[in-house]
mmCIF file of C-alpha atoms in Angstrom:
data_model
loop_
_atom_site.group_PDB
_atom_site.id
_atom_site.type_symbol
_atom_site.label_atom_id
_atom_site.label_comp_id
_atom_site.label_asym_id
_atom_site.label_seq_id
_atom_site.Cartn_x
_atom_site.Cartn_y
_atom_site.Cartn_z
ATOM 1 C CA UNK A 174 111.861 100.101 141.366
ATOM 2 C CA UNK A 175 113.329 103.153 139.507
ATOM 3 C CA UNK A 176 116.366 101.093 138.390
ATOM 4 C CA UNK A 177 113.993 98.301 137.058
ATOM 5 C CA UNK A 178 111.992 100.816 135.109
ATOM 6 C CA UNK A 179 115.099 102.420 133.779
ATOM 7 C CA UNK A 180 116.660 99.181 132.683
ATOM 8 C CA UNK A 181 113.416 98.163 130.896
ATOM 9 C CA UNK A 182 113.141 101.641 129.272
ATOM 10 C CA UNK A 183 116.799 101.524 127.979
ATOM 11 C CA UNK A 184 116.379 97.909 126.697
ATOM 12 C CA UNK A 185 113.130 98.773 125.054
ATOM 13 C CA UNK A 186 114.725 101.822 123.278
ATOM 14 C CA UNK A 187 117.628 99.652 122.080
ATOM 15 C CA UNK A 188 115.658 96.674 121.030
ATOM 16 C CA UNK A 189 112.607 98.576 119.498
ATOM 17 C CA UNK A 190 114.016 101.954 118.194
ATOM 18 C CA UNK A 191 117.391 100.663 117.102
ATOM 19 C CA UNK A 192 116.051 98.277 114.380
ATOM 20 C CA UNK A 193 113.668 100.876 113.028
ATOM 21 C CA UNK A 194 116.478 103.520 112.595
ATOM 22 C CA UNK A 195 118.743 101.040 110.820
ATOM 23 C CA UNK A 196 115.985 99.426 108.609
ATOM 24 C CA UNK A 197 114.468 102.785 107.713
ATOM 25 C CA UNK A 198 117.940 104.055 106.691
ATOM 26 C CA UNK A 199 118.572 101.062 104.613
ATOM 27 C CA UNK A 200 115.237 101.277 102.680
ATOM 28 C CA UNK A 201 115.791 104.224 100.334
ATOM 29 C CA UNK A 202 119.053 102.902 98.802
ATOM 30 C CA UNK A 203 117.359 99.482 98.494
ATOM 31 C CA UNK A 204 114.274 101.123 96.802
ATOM 32 C CA UNK A 205 116.649 102.812 94.253
ATOM 33 C CA UNK A 206 118.304 99.475 93.478
ATOM 34 C CA UNK A 207 114.989 97.656 93.212
ATOM 35 C CA UNK A 208 113.469 100.411 90.987
ATOM 36 C CA UNK A 209 116.544 100.458 88.748
ATOM 37 C CA UNK A 210 116.385 96.604 88.280
ATOM 38 C CA UNK A 211 112.677 95.584 88.382
ATOM 39 C CA UNK A 212 113.582 91.979 87.639
ATOM 40 C CA UNK A 213 115.782 91.682 90.772
ATOM 41 C CA UNK A 214 113.619 89.531 93.135
ATOM 42 C CA UNK A 215 116.180 89.691 95.922
ATOM 43 C CA UNK A 216 115.965 93.568 95.918
ATOM 44 C CA UNK A 217 112.133 93.468 96.228
ATOM 45 C CA UNK A 218 112.381 90.840 99.071
ATOM 46 C CA UNK A 219 114.889 92.983 100.882
ATOM 47 C CA UNK A 220 112.515 95.874 100.658
ATOM 48 C CA UNK A 221 109.529 93.858 101.982
ATOM 49 C CA UNK A 222 111.750 92.747 104.871
ATOM 50 C CA UNK A 223 112.950 96.209 105.757
ATOM 51 C CA UNK A 224 109.456 97.542 105.673
ATOM 52 C CA UNK A 225 108.189 94.670 107.916
ATOM 53 C CA UNK A 226 110.972 95.431 110.349
ATOM 54 C CA UNK A 227 110.018 99.068 110.459
ATOM 55 C CA UNK A 228 106.256 98.336 110.970
ATOM 56 C CA UNK A 229 106.772 95.699 113.604
ATOM 57 C CA UNK A 230 109.339 97.495 115.678
ATOM 58 C CA UNK A 231 107.403 100.780 115.429
ATOM 59 C CA UNK A 232 104.551 98.917 117.151
ATOM 60 C CA UNK A 233 106.919 97.615 119.840
ATOM 61 C CA UNK A 234 108.387 101.103 120.209
ATOM 62 C CA UNK A 235 105.366 102.220 122.126
ATOM 63 C CA UNK A 236 107.018 100.502 125.072
ATOM 64 C CA UNK A 237 109.695 103.124 125.127
ATOM 65 C CA UNK A 238 107.695 106.214 126.136
ATOM 66 C CA UNK A 239 105.515 104.140 128.411
ATOM 67 C CA UNK A 240 108.422 102.752 130.287
ATOM 68 C CA UNK A 241 110.082 106.257 130.204
ATOM 69 C CA UNK A 242 106.940 107.642 131.882
ATOM 70 C CA UNK A 243 107.085 105.060 134.531
ATOM 71 C CA UNK A 244 110.759 105.705 135.091
ATOM 72 C CA UNK A 245 110.087 109.473 135.311
ATOM 73 C CA UNK A 246 107.299 109.145 137.698
ATOM 74 C CA UNK A 247 109.420 106.896 140.073
ATOM 75 C CA UNK A 248 112.362 109.404 139.874
ATOM 76 C CA UNK A 249 109.968 112.425 140.428
ATOM 77 C CA UNK A 250 111.227 114.311 137.323
ATOM 78 C CA UNK A 251 108.006 114.586 135.303
ATOM 79 C CA UNK A 252 108.066 118.365 135.369
ATOM 80 C CA UNK A 253 111.712 118.799 134.325
ATOM 81 C CA UNK A 254 112.343 120.726 131.133
ATOM 82 C CA UNK A 255 114.654 118.042 129.738
ATOM 83 C CA UNK A 256 111.998 115.352 130.118
ATOM 84 C CA UNK A 257 109.197 117.512 128.727
ATOM 85 C CA UNK A 258 111.471 118.366 125.572
ATOM 86 C CA UNK A 259 112.241 114.611 125.252
ATOM 87 C CA UNK A 260 108.552 113.727 125.309
ATOM 88 C CA UNK A 261 107.685 116.289 122.733
ATOM 89 C CA UNK A 262 110.580 115.159 120.470
ATOM 90 C CA UNK A 263 109.477 111.476 120.934
ATOM 91 C CA UNK A 264 105.946 112.435 119.850
ATOM 92 C CA UNK A 265 107.286 114.341 116.876
ATOM 93 C CA UNK A 266 109.526 111.364 115.887
ATOM 94 C CA UNK A 267 106.566 108.977 116.217
ATOM 95 C CA UNK A 268 104.477 111.303 113.887
ATOM 96 C CA UNK A 269 107.280 111.478 111.307
ATOM 97 C CA UNK A 270 107.545 107.682 111.313
ATOM 98 C CA UNK A 271 103.799 107.026 111.172
ATOM 99 C CA UNK A 272 102.853 109.877 108.775
ATOM 100 C CA UNK A 273 105.859 110.266 106.503
ATOM 101 C CA UNK A 274 108.247 107.305 106.598
ATOM 102 C CA UNK A 275 106.002 104.179 106.654
ATOM 103 C CA UNK A 276 103.444 105.385 104.156
ATOM 104 C CA UNK A 277 106.224 106.358 101.660
ATOM 105 C CA UNK A 278 107.880 103.051 102.176
ATOM 106 C CA UNK A 279 104.600 101.353 101.336
ATOM 107 C CA UNK A 280 104.202 103.452 98.166
ATOM 108 C CA UNK A 281 107.799 102.634 97.000
ATOM 109 C CA UNK A 282 107.238 98.973 97.832
ATOM 110 C CA UNK A 283 104.055 98.966 95.728
ATOM 111 C CA UNK A 284 105.894 100.707 92.890
ATOM 112 C CA UNK A 285 108.718 98.105 93.039
ATOM 113 C CA UNK A 286 106.199 95.303 92.961
ATOM 114 C CA UNK A 287 104.213 96.932 90.102
ATOM 115 C CA UNK A 288 107.385 97.392 88.153
ATOM 116 C CA UNK A 289 108.450 93.720 88.701
ATOM 117 C CA UNK A 290 104.949 92.593 87.599
ATOM 118 C CA UNK A 291 105.136 94.762 84.481
ATOM 119 C CA UNK A 292 108.765 93.442 83.826
ATOM 120 C CA UNK A 293 107.450 89.900 84.059
ATOM 121 C CA UNK A 294 104.478 90.631 81.793
ATOM 122 C CA UNK A 295 106.733 92.235 79.284
ATOM 123 C CA UNK A 296 109.072 89.194 79.270
ATOM 124 C CA UNK A 297 106.151 86.847 78.466
ATOM 125 C CA UNK A 298 104.791 89.078 75.948
ATOM 126 C CA UNK A 299 108.028 89.587 74.033
ATOM 127 C CA UNK A 300 108.813 85.827 74.269
ATOM 128 C CA UNK A 301 105.892 83.739 72.885
ATOM 129 C CA UNK A 302 103.542 86.555 71.723
ATOM 130 C CA UNK A 303 106.047 88.875 70.197
ATOM 131 C CA UNK A 304 104.157 88.845 66.903
ATOM 132 C CA UNK A 305 100.902 89.980 68.402
ATOM 133 C CA UNK A 306 100.962 93.721 69.085
ATOM 134 C CA UNK A 307 98.354 96.285 69.662
ATOM 135 C CA UNK A 308 97.756 99.177 67.289
ATOM 136 C CA UNK A 309 100.299 101.187 69.142
ATOM 137 C CA UNK A 310 103.052 98.617 68.771
ATOM 138 C CA UNK A 311 103.150 97.514 72.395
ATOM 139 C CA UNK A 312 102.916 93.824 73.138
ATOM 140 C CA UNK A 313 99.623 92.550 74.259
ATOM 141 C CA UNK A 314 99.528 92.161 78.063
ATOM 142 C CA UNK A 315 102.245 94.745 78.493
ATOM 143 C CA UNK A 316 101.396 97.345 81.117
ATOM 144 C CA UNK A 317 102.657 100.854 81.742
ATOM 145 C CA UNK A 318 104.122 100.956 85.404
ATOM 146 C CA UNK A 319 103.764 104.664 85.533
ATOM 147 C CA UNK A 320 99.938 104.606 85.481
ATOM 148 C CA UNK A 321 99.568 102.444 88.634
ATOM 149 C CA UNK A 322 102.683 103.574 90.532
ATOM 150 C CA UNK A 323 102.486 107.288 89.777
ATOM 151 C CA UNK A 324 104.876 109.456 91.686
ATOM 152 C CA UNK A 325 106.074 106.628 93.853
ATOM 153 C CA UNK A 326 108.305 105.273 91.033
ATOM 154 C CA UNK A 327 109.992 108.676 90.704
ATOM 155 C CA UNK A 328 113.616 108.360 92.051
ATOM 156 C CA UNK A 329 113.014 111.618 93.846
ATOM 157 C CA UNK A 330 110.559 109.696 96.100
ATOM 158 C CA UNK A 331 113.461 107.789 97.443
ATOM 159 C CA UNK A 332 115.336 111.096 98.162
ATOM 160 C CA UNK A 333 112.335 112.504 100.114
ATOM 161 C CA UNK A 334 112.040 109.236 102.089
ATOM 162 C CA UNK A 335 115.684 109.409 102.910
ATOM 163 C CA UNK A 336 115.152 112.948 104.158
ATOM 164 C CA UNK A 337 112.172 112.069 106.336
ATOM 165 C CA UNK A 338 114.152 109.024 107.661
ATOM 166 C CA UNK A 339 117.119 111.329 108.495
ATOM 167 C CA UNK A 340 114.774 113.607 110.408
ATOM 168 C CA UNK A 341 113.337 110.629 112.291
ATOM 169 C CA UNK A 342 116.794 109.452 113.215
ATOM 170 C CA UNK A 343 118.022 112.921 114.170
ATOM 171 C CA UNK A 344 114.994 113.303 116.537
ATOM 172 C CA UNK A 345 115.847 109.972 118.266
ATOM 173 C CA UNK A 346 119.518 110.982 118.494
ATOM 174 C CA UNK A 347 118.438 114.243 120.180
ATOM 175 C CA UNK A 348 116.194 112.396 122.572
ATOM 176 C CA UNK A 349 119.057 110.070 123.395
ATOM 177 C CA UNK A 350 121.351 112.905 124.188
ATOM 178 C CA UNK A 351 118.797 114.638 126.327
ATOM 179 C CA UNK A 352 118.222 111.422 128.293
ATOM 180 C CA UNK A 353 121.942 111.148 128.995
ATOM 181 C CA UNK A 354 122.889 114.782 129.587
ATOM 182 C CA UNK A 355 119.642 115.842 131.228
ATOM 183 C CA UNK A 356 120.327 119.577 131.338
ATOM 184 C CA UNK A 357 119.242 121.311 134.386
ATOM 185 C CA UNK A 358 118.412 118.099 136.145
ATOM 186 C CA UNK A 359 119.567 117.686 139.768
ATOM 187 C CA UNK A 360 120.179 114.021 138.977
ATOM 188 C CA UNK A 361 122.012 114.870 135.676
ATOM 189 C CA UNK A 362 125.496 113.743 134.809
#
C-alpha cells in the first residue's frame, strides 16, 4: 500500500504543482506585455488562461499533501524532522499562493481588462466622435484607466508578483529536495 500511495503522491505533485509553478512564472512577463499594449487581445487571453491554470491546479494541489500524509502514515515517518519541515513548507507555499500570488494575478488581470476596455473606448471616441469633447478636452466616453485599476496597473506590481511567485517556486523546490534527500531518515537515500 505504501508504494501505491507514494506513486499517487508523486503523480499528484507532478500533475498539480508543476502547472502552477510554470503558469505562475509566466504570468508576470505576460502581464507586462499586456499592460504595455492594451489593445493586444492575445496577451489578455493568455493572462486569463494562465490565471485559470493557476486557480484550477491550485485546487487540485490539495491532493499532494493528503496523499503525502497517507504515504507518511503507511511508512511510519510522521514524526521525522524532514517530513515535519516539508509539511510546514508546504503550508507556507500554499499560503503564499492563496494570499499573495492568486489575488495579485486577479488584480493585474482586471487592470489589463480595464486598460483594454479604455483603449477600445478611446478608439471609438476618437473615430466617429472626435469633434465632441468635454470641457477638459478628452473625448466623450473616454475613461481614465488609473482610477479603476489603481496600483495594479503599476509595472512594479508585476515585479512584486514575480517575487512572490519565485518564493512559491523556491518553497516547492525545497520541499522536493527534502522529499528526495530525507535528512536523518532511516529510509533516506
